[in-house]
PDB file of C-alpha atoms in Angstrom:
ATOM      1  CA  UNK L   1     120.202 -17.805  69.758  1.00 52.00           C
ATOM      2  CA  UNK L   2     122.511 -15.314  67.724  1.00 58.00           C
ATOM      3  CA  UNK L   3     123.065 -12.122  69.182  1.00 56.00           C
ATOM      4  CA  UNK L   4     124.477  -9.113  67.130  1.00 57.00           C
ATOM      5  CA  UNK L   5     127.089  -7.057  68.039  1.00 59.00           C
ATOM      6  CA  UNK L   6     126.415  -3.358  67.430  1.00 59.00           C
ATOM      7  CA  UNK L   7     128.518  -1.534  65.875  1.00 58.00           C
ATOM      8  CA  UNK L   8     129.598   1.873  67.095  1.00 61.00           C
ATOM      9  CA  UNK L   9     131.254   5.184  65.189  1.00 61.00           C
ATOM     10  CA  UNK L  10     134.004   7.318  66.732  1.00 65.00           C
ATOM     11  CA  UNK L  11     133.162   9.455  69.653  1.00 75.00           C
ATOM     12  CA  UNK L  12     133.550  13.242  69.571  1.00 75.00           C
ATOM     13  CA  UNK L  13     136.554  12.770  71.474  1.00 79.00           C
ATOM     14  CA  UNK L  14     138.021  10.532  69.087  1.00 73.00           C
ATOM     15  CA  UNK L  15     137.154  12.857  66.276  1.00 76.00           C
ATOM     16  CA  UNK L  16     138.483  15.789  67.949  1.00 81.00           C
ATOM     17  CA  UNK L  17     142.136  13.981  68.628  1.00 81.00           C
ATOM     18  CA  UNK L  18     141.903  13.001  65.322  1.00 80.00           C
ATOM     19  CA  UNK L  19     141.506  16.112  63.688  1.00 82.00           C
ATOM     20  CA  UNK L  20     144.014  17.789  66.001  1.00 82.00           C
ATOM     21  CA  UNK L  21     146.635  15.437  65.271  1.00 82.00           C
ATOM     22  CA  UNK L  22     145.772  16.026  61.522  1.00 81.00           C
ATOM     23  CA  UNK L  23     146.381  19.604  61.701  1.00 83.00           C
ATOM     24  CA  UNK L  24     149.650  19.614  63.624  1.00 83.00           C
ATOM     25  CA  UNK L  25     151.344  16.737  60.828  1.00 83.00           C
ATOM     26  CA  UNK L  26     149.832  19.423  58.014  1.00 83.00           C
ATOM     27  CA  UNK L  27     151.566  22.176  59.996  1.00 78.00           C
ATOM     28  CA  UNK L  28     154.355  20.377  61.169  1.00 77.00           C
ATOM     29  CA  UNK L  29     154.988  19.316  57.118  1.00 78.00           C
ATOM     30  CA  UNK L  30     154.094  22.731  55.653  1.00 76.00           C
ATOM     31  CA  UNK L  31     156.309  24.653  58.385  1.00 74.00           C
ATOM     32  CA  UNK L  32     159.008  22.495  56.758  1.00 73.00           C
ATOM     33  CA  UNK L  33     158.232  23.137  52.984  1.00 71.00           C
ATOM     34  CA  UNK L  34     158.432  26.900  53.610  1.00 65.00           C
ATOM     35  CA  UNK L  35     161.471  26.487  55.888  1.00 66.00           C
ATOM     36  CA  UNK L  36     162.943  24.707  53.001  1.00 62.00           C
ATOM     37  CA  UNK L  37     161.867  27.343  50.124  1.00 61.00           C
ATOM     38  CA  UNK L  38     163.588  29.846  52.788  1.00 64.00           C
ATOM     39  CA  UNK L  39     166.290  28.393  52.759  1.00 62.00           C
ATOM     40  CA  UNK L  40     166.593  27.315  48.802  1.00 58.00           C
ATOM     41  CA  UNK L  41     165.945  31.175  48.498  1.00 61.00           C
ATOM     42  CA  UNK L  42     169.006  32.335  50.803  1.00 59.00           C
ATOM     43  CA  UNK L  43     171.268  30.364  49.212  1.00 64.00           C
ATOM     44  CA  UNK L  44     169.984  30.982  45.746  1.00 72.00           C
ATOM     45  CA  UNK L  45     170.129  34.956  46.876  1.00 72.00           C
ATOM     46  CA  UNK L  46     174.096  34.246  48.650  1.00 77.00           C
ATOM     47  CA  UNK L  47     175.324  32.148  45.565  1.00 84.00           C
ATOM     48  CA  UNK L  48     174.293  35.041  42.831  1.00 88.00           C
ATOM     49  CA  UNK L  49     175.798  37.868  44.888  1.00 90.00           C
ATOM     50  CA  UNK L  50     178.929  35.541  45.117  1.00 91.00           C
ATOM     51  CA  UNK L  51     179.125  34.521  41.422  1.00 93.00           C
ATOM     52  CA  UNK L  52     178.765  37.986  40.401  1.00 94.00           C
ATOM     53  CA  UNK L  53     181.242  39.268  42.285  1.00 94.00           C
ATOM     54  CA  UNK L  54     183.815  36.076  41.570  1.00 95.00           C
ATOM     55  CA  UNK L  55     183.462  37.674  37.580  1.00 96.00           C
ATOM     56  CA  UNK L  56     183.650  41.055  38.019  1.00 96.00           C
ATOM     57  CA  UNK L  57     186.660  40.710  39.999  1.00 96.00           C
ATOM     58  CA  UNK L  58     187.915  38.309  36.990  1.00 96.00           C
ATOM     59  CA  UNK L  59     187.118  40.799  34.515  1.00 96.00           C
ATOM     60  CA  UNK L  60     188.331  43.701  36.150  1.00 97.00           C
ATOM     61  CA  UNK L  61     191.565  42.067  37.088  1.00 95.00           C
ATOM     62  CA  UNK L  62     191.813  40.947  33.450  1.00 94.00           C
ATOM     63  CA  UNK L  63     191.722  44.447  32.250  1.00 95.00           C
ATOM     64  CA  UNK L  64     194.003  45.868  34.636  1.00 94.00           C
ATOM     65  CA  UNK L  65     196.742  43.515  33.663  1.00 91.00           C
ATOM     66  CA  UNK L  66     196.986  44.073  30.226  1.00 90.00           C
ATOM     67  CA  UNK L  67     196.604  47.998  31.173  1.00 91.00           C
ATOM     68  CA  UNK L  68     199.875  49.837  30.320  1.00 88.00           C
ATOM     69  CA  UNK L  69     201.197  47.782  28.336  1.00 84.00           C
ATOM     70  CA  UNK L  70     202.803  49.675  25.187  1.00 79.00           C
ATOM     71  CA  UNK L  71     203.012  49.143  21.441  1.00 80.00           C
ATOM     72  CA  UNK L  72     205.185  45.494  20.734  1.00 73.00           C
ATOM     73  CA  UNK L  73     205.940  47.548  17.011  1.00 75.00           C
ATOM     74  CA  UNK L  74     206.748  51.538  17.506  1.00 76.00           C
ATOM     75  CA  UNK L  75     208.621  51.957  20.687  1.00 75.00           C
ATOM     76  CA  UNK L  76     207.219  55.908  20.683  1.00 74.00           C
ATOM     77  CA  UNK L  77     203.175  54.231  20.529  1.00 80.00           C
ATOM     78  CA  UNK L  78     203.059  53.871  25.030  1.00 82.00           C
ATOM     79  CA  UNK L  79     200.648  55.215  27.538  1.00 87.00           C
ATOM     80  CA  UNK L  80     200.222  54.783  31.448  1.00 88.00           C
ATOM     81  CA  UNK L  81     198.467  51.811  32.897  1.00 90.00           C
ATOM     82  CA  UNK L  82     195.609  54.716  34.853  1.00 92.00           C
ATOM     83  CA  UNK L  83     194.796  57.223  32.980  1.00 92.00           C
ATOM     84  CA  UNK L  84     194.092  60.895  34.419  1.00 91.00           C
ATOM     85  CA  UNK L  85     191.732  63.937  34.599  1.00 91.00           C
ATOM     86  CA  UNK L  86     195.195  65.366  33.748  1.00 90.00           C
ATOM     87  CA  UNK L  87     193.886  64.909  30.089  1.00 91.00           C
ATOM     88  CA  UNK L  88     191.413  67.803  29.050  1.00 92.00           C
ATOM     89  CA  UNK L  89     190.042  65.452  25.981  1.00 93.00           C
ATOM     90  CA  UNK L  90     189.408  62.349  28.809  1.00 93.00           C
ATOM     91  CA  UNK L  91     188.363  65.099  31.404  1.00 91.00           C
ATOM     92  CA  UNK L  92     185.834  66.604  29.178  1.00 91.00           C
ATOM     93  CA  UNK L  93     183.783  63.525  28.177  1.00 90.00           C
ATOM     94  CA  UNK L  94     184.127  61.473  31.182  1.00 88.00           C
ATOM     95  CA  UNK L  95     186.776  59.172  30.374  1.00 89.00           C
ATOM     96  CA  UNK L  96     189.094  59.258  33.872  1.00 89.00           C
ATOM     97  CA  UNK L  97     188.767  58.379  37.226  1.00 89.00           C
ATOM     98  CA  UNK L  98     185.889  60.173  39.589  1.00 85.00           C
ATOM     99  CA  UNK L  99     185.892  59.936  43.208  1.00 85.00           C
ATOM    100  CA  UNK L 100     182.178  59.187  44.674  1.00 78.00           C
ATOM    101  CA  UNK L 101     182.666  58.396  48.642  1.00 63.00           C
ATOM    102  CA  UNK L 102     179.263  59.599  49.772  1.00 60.00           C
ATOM    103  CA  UNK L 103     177.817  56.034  49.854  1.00 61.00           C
ATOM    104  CA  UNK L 104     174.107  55.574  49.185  1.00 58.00           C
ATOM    105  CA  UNK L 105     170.588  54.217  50.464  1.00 57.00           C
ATOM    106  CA  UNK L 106     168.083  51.790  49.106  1.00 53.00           C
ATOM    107  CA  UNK L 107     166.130  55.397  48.116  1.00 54.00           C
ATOM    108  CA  UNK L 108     168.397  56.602  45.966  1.00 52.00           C
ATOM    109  CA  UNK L 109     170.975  53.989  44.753  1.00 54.00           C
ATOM    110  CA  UNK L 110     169.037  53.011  41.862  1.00 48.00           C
ATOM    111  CA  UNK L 111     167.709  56.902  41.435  1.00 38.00           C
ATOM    112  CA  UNK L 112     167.929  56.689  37.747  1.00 38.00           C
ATOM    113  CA  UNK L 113     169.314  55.942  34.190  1.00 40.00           C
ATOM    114  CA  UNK L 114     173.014  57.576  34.671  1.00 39.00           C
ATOM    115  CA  UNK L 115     173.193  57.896  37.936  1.00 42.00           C
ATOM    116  CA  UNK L 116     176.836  56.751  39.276  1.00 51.00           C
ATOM    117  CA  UNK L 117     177.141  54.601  42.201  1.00 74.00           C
ATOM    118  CA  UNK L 118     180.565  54.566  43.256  1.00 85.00           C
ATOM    119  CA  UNK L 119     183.384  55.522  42.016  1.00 91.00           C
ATOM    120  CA  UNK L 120     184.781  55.585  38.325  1.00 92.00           C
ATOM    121  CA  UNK L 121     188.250  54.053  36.771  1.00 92.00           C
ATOM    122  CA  UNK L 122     189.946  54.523  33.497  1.00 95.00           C
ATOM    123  CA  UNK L 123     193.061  52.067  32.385  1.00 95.00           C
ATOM    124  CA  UNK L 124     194.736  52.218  28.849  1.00 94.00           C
ATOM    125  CA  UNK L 125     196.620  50.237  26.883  1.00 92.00           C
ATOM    126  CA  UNK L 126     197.986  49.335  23.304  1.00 92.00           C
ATOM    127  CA  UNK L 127     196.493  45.912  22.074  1.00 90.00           C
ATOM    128  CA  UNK L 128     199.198  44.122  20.041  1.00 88.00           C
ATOM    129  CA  UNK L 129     198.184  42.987  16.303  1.00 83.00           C
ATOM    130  CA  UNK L 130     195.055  40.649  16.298  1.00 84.00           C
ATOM    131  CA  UNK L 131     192.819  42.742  19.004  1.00 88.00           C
ATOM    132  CA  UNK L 132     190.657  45.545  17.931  1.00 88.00           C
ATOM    133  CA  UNK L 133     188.112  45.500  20.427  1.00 92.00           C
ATOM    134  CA  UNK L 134     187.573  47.447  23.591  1.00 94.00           C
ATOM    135  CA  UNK L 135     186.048  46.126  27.173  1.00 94.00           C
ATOM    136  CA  UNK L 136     182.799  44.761  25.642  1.00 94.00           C
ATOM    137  CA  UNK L 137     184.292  42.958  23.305  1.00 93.00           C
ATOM    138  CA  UNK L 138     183.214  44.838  20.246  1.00 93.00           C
ATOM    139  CA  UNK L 139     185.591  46.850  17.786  1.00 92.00           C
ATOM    140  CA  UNK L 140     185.749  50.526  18.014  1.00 92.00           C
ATOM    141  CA  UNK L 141     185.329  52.434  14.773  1.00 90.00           C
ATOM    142  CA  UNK L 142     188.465  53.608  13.377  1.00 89.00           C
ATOM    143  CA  UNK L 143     190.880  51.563  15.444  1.00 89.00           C
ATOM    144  CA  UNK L 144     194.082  50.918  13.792  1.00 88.00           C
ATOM    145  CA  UNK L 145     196.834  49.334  15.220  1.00 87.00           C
ATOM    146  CA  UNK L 146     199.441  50.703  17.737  1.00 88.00           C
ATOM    147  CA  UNK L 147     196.006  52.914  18.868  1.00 90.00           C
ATOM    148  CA  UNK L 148     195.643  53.754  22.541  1.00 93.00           C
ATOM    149  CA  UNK L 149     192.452  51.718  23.935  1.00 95.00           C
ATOM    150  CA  UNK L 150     191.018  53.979  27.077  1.00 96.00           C
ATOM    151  CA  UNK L 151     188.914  51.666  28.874  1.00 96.00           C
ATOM    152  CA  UNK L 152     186.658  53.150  31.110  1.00 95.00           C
ATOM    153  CA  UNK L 153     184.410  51.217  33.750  1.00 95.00           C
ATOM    154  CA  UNK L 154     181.185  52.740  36.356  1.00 92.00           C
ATOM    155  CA  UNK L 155     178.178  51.248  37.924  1.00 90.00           C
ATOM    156  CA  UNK L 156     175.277  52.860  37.154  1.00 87.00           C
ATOM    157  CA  UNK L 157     171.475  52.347  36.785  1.00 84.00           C
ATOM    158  CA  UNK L 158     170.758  49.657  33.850  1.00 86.00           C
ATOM    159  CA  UNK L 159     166.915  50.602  32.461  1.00 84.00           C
ATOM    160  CA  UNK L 160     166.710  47.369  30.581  1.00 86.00           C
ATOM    161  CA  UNK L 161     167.528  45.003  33.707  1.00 83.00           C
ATOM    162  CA  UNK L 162     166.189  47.302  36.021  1.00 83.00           C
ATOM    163  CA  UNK L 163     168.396  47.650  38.612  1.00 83.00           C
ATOM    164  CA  UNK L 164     172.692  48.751  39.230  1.00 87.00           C
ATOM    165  CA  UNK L 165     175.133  47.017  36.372  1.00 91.00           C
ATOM    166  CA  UNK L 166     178.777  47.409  35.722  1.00 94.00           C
ATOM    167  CA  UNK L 167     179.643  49.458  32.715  1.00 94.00           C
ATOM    168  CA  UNK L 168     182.472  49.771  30.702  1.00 95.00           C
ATOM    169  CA  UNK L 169     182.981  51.842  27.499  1.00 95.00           C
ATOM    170  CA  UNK L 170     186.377  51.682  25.100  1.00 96.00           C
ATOM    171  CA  UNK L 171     187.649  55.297  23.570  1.00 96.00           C
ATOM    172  CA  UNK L 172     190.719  55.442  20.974  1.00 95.00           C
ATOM    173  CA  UNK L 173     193.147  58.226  22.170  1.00 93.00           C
ATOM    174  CA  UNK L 174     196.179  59.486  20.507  1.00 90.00           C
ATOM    175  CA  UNK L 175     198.135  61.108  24.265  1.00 88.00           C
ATOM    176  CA  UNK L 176     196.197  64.185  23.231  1.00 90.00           C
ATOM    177  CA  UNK L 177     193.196  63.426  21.962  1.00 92.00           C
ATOM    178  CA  UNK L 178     189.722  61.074  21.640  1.00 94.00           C
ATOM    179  CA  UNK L 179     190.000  59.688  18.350  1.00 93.00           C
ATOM    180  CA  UNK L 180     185.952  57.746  18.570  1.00 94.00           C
ATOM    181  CA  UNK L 181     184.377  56.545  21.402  1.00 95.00           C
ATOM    182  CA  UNK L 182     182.447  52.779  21.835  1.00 94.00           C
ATOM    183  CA  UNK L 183     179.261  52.433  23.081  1.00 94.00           C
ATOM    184  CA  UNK L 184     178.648  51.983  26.880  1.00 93.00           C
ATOM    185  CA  UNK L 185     177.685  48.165  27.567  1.00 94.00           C
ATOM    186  CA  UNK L 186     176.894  46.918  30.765  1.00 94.00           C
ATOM    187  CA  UNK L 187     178.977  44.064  31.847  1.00 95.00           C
ATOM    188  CA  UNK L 188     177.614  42.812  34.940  1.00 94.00           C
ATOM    189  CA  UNK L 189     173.874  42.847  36.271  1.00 91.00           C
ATOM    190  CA  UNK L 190     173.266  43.370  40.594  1.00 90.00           C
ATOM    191  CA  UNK L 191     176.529  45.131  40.803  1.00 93.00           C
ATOM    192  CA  UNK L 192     175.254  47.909  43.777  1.00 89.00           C
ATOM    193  CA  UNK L 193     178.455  50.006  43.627  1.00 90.00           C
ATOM    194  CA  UNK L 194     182.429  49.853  42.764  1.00 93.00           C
ATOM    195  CA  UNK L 195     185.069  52.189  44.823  1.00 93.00           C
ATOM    196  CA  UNK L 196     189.074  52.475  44.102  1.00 95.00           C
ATOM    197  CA  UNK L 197     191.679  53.330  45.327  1.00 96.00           C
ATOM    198  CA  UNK L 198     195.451  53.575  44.069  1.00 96.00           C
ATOM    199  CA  UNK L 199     198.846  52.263  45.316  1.00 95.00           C
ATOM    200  CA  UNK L 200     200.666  54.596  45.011  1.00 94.00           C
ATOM    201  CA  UNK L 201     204.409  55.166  45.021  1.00 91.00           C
ATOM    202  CA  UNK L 202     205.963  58.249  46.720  1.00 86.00           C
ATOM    203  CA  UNK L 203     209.411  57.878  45.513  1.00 81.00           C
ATOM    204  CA  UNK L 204     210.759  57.317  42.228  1.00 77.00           C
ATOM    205  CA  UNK L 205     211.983  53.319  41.495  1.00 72.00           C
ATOM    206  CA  UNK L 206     214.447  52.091  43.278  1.00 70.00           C
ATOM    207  CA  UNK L 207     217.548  50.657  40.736  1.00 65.00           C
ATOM    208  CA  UNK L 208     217.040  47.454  40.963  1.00 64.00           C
ATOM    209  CA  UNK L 209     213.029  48.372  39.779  1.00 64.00           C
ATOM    210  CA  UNK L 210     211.121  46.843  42.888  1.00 71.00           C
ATOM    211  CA  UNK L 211     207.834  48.541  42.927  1.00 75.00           C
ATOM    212  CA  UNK L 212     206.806  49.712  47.145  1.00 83.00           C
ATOM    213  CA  UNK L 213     203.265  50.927  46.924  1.00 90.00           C
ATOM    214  CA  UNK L 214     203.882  53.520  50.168  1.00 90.00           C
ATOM    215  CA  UNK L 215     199.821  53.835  50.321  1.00 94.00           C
ATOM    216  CA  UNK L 216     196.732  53.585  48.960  1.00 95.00           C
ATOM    217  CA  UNK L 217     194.646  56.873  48.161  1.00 95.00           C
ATOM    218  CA  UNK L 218     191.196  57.914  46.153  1.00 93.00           C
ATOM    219  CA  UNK L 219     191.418  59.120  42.638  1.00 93.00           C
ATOM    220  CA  UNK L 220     191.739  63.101  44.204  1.00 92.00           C
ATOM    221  CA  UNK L 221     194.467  62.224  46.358  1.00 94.00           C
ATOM    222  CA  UNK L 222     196.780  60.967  43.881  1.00 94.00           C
ATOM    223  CA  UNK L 223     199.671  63.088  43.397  1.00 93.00           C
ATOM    224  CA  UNK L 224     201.536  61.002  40.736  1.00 92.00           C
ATOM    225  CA  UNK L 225     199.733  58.674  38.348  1.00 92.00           C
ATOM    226  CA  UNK L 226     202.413  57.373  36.565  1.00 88.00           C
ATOM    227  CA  UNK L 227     203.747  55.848  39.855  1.00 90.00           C
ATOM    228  CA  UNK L 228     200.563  53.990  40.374  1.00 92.00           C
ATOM    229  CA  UNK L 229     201.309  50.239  40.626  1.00 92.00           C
ATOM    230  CA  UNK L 230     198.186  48.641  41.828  1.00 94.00           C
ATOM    231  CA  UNK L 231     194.643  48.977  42.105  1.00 96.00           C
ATOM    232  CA  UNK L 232     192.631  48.196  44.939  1.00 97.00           C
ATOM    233  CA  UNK L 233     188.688  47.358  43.979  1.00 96.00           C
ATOM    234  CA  UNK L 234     185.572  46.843  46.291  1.00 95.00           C
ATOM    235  CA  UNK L 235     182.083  45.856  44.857  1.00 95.00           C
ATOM    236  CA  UNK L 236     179.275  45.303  46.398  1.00 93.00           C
ATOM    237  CA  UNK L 237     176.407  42.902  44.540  1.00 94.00           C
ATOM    238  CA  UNK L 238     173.403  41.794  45.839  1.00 89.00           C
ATOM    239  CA  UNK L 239     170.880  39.007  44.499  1.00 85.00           C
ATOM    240  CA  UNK L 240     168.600  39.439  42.221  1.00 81.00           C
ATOM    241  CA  UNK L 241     165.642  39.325  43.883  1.00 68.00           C
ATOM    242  CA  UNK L 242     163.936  39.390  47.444  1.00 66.00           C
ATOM    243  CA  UNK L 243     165.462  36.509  49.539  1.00 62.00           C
ATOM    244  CA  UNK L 244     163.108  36.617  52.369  1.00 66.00           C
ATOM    245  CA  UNK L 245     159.797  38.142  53.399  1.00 67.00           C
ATOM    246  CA  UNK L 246     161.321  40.238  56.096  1.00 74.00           C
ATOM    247  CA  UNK L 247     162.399  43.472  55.808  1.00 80.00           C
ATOM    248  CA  UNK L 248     166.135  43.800  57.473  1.00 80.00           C
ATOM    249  CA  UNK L 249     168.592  47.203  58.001  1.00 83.00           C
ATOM    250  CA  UNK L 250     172.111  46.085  56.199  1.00 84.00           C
ATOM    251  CA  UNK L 251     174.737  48.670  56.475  1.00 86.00           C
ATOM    252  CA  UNK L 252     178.098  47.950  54.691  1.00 88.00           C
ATOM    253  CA  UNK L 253     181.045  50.034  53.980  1.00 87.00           C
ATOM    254  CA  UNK L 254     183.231  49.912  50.910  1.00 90.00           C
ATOM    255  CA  UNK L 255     186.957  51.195  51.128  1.00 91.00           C
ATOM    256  CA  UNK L 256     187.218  54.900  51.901  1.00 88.00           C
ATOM    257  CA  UNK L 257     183.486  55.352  50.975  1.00 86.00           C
ATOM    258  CA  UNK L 258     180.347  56.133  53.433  1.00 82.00           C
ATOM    259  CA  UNK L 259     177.922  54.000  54.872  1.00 83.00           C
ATOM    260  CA  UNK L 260     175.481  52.531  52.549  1.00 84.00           C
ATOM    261  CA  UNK L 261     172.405  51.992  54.349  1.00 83.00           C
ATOM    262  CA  UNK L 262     169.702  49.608  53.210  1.00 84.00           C
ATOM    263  CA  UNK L 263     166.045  48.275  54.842  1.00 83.00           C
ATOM    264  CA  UNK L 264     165.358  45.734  52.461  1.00 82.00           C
ATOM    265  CA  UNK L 265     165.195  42.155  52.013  1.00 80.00           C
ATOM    266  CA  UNK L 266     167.969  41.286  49.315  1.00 84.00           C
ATOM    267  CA  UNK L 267     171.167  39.977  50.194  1.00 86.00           C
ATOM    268  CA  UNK L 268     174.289  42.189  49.410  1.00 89.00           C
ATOM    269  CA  UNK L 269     177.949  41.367  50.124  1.00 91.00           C
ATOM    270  CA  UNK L 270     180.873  43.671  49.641  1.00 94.00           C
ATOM    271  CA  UNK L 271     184.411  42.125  47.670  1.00 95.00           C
ATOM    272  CA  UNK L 272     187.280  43.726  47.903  1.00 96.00           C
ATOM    273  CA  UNK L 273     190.577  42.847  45.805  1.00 96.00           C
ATOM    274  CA  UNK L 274     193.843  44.121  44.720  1.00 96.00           C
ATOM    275  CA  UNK L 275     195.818  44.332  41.485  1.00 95.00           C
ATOM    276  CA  UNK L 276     198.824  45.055  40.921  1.00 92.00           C
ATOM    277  CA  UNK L 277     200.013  46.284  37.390  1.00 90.00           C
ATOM    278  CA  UNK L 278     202.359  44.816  35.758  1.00 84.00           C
ATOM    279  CA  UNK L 279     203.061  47.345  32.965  1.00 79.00           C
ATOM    280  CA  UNK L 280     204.122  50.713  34.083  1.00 68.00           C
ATOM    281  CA  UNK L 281     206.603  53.275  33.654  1.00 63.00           C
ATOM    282  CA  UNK L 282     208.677  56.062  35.765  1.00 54.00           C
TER     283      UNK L 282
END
């Protein structure tokens, strides 16, 4: 006689482990998927503050060693490396250093088109035959050569990327007066805020011409321009967008500037850098 076996399903237990142990390898892998896109995030946030600050320290240290440097043709075509509020024709359209040291918040960093975040620089210099063009890269109307170049550089509020940029715009000057004036470009997108300051020399050269930067002062505290022999720069960038879901407090202070004060989620880091000019006169 041939007896079947019966055959028998899984027990509620045995369903009930079963799921469980389902769920905690679906958590246990998903946990690890958004730990990873975390993480991809951060370091996609970290590495676009730090490659926009690696070129707009570039740039700006680019710009600040040509500055000063005088016609190669016409020995009376020269100009200082900074340029000055000193100048009435500079002074009256914007075209010299500002000191901004209040710092900023999240609220009111980005408060609008025009808006300066920082503070403001001007440099000058004669470009030798071959280079007509101004900080973006573009000719200025009317340049001829042995013509003073007054570049000019800000962060402000960029409408069109929605958020702080460097600027820069080029103005020909003649020692007296603003001959035309470039078009403001922005240079650099998720640049929060730039602040200066100036090494400054107290005493004339020594004779044997070895520059001693005796401190290092805001644009209002300068008392002799054409001793200034290096520039320090801070910048602060951030990412482009939202790194995490959190929302965090990030204070940071730039230089002689206040606190800036954020409650965000976007990663920020603060540069700082200093260049010394190699053109100058005294």
């Amino acid at each position: 006689m041939k007896v079947q076996k019966q055959q028998q399903g899984f027990t509620l237990i045995e369903l009930m482990i079963t799921l469980v142990l389902s769920l905690t390898i679906t958590y246990s892998i998903a946990q690890v998927l958004i730990s990873s896109n975390q993480s991809s995030s951060t370091s996609d946030g970290v590495s676009q503050a730090q490659e926009t600050a690696r070129f707009v320290m570039s740039y700006l240290g680019g710009q600040i060693r040509q500055s000063g440097l005088d016609s190669i043709t016409d020995d009376a075509v020269a100009t200082r490396a900074v340029m000055s509020c000193d100048f009435a024709a500079l002074n009256a359209i914007g075209a010299c250093p500002a000191e901004s040291s209040i710092g900023a918040t999240e609220a009111n960093i980005t408060v609008a088109a025009g808006a300066l975040s920082g503070d403001r620089f001007a440099i000058a210099w004669v470009p030798p035959a071959g280079i007509d063009t101004d900080c973006t890269g573009t000719p200025i109307p009317g340049f001829v050569v042995d013509t003073i170049i007054v570049n000019v550089f800000w962060v402000s509020f960029d409408v069109a990327a929605n958020s702080n940029s460097l600027f820069c715009q080029g103005h020909l000057f003649d020692g007296n007066n603003v001959i035309a004036t470039g078009n403001a470009q922005p240079i650099a997108n998720g640049v929060e805020a730039l602040h200066i300051l100036y090494g400054e020399a107290t005493a004339a050269l020594p004779s044997d011409s070895e520059r001693n930067v005796s401190r290092y002062v805001n644009a209002n505290e300068v008392a002799n321009w054409e001793r200034v022999f290096a520039i320090k720069i801070s910048v602060m960038t951030r990412s482009i967008s939202d790194i995490t879901n959190d929302i965090n407090r990030q204070r940071y202070v730039m230089l002689d500037a206040g606190l800036y004060d954020f409650n965000d989620s976007v990663n920020r880091q603060v540069f700082s850098s200093t260049f010394a000019i190699s053109n100058f006169q005294d």
